[in-house]
CSV table of C-alpha atoms and ligand atoms in Angstrom, one decimal:
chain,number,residue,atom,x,y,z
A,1,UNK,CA,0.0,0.0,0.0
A,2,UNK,CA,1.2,3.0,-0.6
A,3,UNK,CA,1.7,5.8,2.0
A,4,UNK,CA,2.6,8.8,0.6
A,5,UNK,CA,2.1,11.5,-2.0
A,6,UNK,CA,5.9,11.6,-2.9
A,7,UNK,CA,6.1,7.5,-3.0
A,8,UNK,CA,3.6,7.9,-5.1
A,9,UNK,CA,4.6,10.0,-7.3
A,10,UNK,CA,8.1,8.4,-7.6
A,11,UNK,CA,6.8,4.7,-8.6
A,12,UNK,CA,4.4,6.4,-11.4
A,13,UNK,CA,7.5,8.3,-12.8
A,14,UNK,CA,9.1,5.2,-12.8
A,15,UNK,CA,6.7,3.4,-14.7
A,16,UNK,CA,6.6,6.2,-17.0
A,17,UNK,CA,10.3,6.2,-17.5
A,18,UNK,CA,10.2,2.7,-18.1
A,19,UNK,CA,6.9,2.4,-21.3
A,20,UNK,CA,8.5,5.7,-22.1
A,21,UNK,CA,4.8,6.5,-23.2
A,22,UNK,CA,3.1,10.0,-22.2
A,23,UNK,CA,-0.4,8.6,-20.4
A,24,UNK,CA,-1.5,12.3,-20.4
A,25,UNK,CA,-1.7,12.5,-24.0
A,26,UNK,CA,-4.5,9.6,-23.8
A,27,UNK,CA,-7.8,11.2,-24.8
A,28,UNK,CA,-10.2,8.0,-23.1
A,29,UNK,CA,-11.6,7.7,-26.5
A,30,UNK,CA,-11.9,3.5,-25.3
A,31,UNK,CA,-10.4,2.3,-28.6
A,32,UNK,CA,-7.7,0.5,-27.3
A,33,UNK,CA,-10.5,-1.4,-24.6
A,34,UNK,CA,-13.0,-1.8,-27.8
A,35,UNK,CA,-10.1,-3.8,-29.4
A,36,UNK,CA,-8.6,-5.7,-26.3
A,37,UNK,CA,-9.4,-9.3,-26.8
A,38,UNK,CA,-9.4,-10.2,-23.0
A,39,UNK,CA,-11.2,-7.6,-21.3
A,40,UNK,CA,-13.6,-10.3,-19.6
A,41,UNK,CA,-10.8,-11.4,-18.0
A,42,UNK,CA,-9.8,-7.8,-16.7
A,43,UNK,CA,-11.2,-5.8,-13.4
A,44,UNK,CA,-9.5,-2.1,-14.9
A,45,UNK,CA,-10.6,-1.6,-18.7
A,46,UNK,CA,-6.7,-0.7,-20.7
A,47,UNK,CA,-8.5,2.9,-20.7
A,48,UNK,CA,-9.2,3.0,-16.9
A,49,UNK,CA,-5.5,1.7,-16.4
A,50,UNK,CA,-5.0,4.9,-18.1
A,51,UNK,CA,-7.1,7.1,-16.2
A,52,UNK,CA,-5.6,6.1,-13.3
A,53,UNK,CA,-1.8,6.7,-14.2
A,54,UNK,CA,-3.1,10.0,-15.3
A,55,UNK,CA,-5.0,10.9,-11.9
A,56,UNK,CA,-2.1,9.8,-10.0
A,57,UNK,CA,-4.6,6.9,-8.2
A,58,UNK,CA,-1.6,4.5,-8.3
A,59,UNK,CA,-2.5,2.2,-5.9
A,60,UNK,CA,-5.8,1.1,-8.3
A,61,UNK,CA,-3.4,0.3,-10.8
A,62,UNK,CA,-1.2,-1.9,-8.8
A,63,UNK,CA,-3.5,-3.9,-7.1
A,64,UNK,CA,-5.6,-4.9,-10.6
A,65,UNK,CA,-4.9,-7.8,-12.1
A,66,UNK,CA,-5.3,-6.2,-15.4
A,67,UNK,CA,-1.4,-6.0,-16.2
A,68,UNK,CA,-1.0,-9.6,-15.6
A,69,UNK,CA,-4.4,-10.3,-18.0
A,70,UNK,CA,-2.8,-8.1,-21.0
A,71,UNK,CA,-1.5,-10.3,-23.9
A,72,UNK,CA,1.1,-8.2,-24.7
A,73,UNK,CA,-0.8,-8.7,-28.3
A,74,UNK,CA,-0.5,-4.7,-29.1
A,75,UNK,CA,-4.2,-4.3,-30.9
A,76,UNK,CA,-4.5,-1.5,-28.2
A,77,UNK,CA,-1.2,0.0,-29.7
A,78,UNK,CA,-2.3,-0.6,-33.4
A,79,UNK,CA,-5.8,1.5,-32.9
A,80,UNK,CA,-4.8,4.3,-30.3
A,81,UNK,CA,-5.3,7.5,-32.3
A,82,UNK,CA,-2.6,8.9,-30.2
A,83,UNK,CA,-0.1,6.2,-30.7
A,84,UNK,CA,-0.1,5.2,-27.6
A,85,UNK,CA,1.2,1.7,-26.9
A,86,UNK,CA,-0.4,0.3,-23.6
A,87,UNK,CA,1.0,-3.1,-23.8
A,88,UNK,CA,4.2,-1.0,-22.8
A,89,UNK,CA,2.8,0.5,-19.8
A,90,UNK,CA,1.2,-3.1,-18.8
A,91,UNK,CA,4.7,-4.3,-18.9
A,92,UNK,CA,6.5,-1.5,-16.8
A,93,UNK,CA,3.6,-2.0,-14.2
A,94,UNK,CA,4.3,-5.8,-14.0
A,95,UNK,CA,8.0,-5.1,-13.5
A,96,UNK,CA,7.8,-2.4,-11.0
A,97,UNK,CA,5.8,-5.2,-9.2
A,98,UNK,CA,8.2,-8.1,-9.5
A,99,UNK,CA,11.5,-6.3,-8.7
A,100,UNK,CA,11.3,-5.8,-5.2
A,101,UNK,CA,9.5,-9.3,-5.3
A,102,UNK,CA,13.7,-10.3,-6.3
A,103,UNK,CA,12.1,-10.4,-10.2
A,104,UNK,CA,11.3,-13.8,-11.9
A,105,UNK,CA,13.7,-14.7,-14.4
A,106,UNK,CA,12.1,-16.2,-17.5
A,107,UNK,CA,14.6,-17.5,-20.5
A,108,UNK,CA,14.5,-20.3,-23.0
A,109,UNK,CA,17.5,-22.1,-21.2
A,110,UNK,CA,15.1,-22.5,-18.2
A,111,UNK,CA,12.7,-24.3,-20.4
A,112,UNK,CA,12.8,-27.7,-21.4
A,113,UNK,CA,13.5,-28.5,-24.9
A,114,UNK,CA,9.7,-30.4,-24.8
A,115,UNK,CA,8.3,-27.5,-23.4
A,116,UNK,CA,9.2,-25.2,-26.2
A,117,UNK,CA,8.1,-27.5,-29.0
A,118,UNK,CA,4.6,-27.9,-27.1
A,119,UNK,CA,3.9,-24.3,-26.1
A,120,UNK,CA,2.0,-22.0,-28.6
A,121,UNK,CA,4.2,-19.1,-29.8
A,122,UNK,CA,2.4,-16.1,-28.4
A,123,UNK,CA,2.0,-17.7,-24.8
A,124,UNK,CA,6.1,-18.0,-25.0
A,125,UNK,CA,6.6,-14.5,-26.1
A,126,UNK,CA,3.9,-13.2,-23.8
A,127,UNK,CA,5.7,-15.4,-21.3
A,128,UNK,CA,9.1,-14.0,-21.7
A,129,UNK,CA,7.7,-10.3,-21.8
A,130,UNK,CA,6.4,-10.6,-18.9
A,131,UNK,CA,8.7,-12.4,-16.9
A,132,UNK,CA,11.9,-11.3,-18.6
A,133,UNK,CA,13.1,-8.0,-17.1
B,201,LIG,S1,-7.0,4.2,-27.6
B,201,LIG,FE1,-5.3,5.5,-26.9
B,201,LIG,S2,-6.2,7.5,-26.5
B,201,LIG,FE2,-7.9,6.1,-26.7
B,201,LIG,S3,-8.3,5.5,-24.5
B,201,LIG,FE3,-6.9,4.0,-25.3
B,201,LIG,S4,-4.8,4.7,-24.8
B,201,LIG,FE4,-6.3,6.4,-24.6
B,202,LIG,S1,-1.7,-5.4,-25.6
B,202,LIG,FE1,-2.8,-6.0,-23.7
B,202,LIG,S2,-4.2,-4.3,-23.3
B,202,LIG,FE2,-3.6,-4.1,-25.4
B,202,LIG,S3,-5.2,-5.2,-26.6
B,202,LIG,FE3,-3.6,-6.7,-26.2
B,202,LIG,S4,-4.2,-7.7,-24.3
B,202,LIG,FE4,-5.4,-5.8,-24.5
């Protein structure tokens, strides 16, 4: 939880630094949630994840389970009329999450040689997105 205004403020410019995307230029026009393919899996819409990293209500956007949901599949990116690319911000929240967790370490060498002939594509890229960094 966080405490503090300047905490606060700290961890969003971090997450900022880190999509290197500029949330106040979002309009909440709802394309990117019109063209999400698992927003029945999510609890913040990609445009309220938005919202709240522009309203500085942080703590909304840590505790949803949203950034783990996202696909990393970039239809958000490829119909944002402001070139925005959430998939990027979903991945900066997810880090900012797992580092002081001491950051799960996802490469191929850690998977077995029947796990990456099995696995479709996209979950392993998804997969090493999220778990990468
Ligand atoms: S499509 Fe782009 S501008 Fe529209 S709500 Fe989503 S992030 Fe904001
Ligand atoms: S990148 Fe994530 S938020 Fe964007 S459309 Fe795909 S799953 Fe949804």
């Amino acid at each position: 939880m966080i405490d503090s205004e300047n905490v606060t403020s700290r961890i969003r410019n971090e997450i900022m630094e880190r999509c290197d995307q500029d949330v106040n230029a979002c309009i909440q026009c709802g394309r990117c949630t019109a063209s999400c393919p698992v927003v029945p899996a999510m609890d913040l819409l990609p445009r309220e994840i938005m919202l709240h990293l522009q309203n500085g209500t942080l703590q909304r956007v840590l505790d949803s389970k949203t950034p783990w949901i996202c696909a990393s599949c970039f239809s958000c990116a490829a119909r944002c009329p402001r070139n925005l690319d959430i998939s990027r911000v979903m991945e900066a929240v997810r880090v900012k999450l797992l580092r002081p967790r001491g950051a799960i370490v996802l490469s191929p060498g850690k998977l077995s040689r029947e796990m990456l002939q099995k696995l479709p594509p996209q979950a392993l890229v998804s997969g090493f997105r999220k778990f990468s960094k």
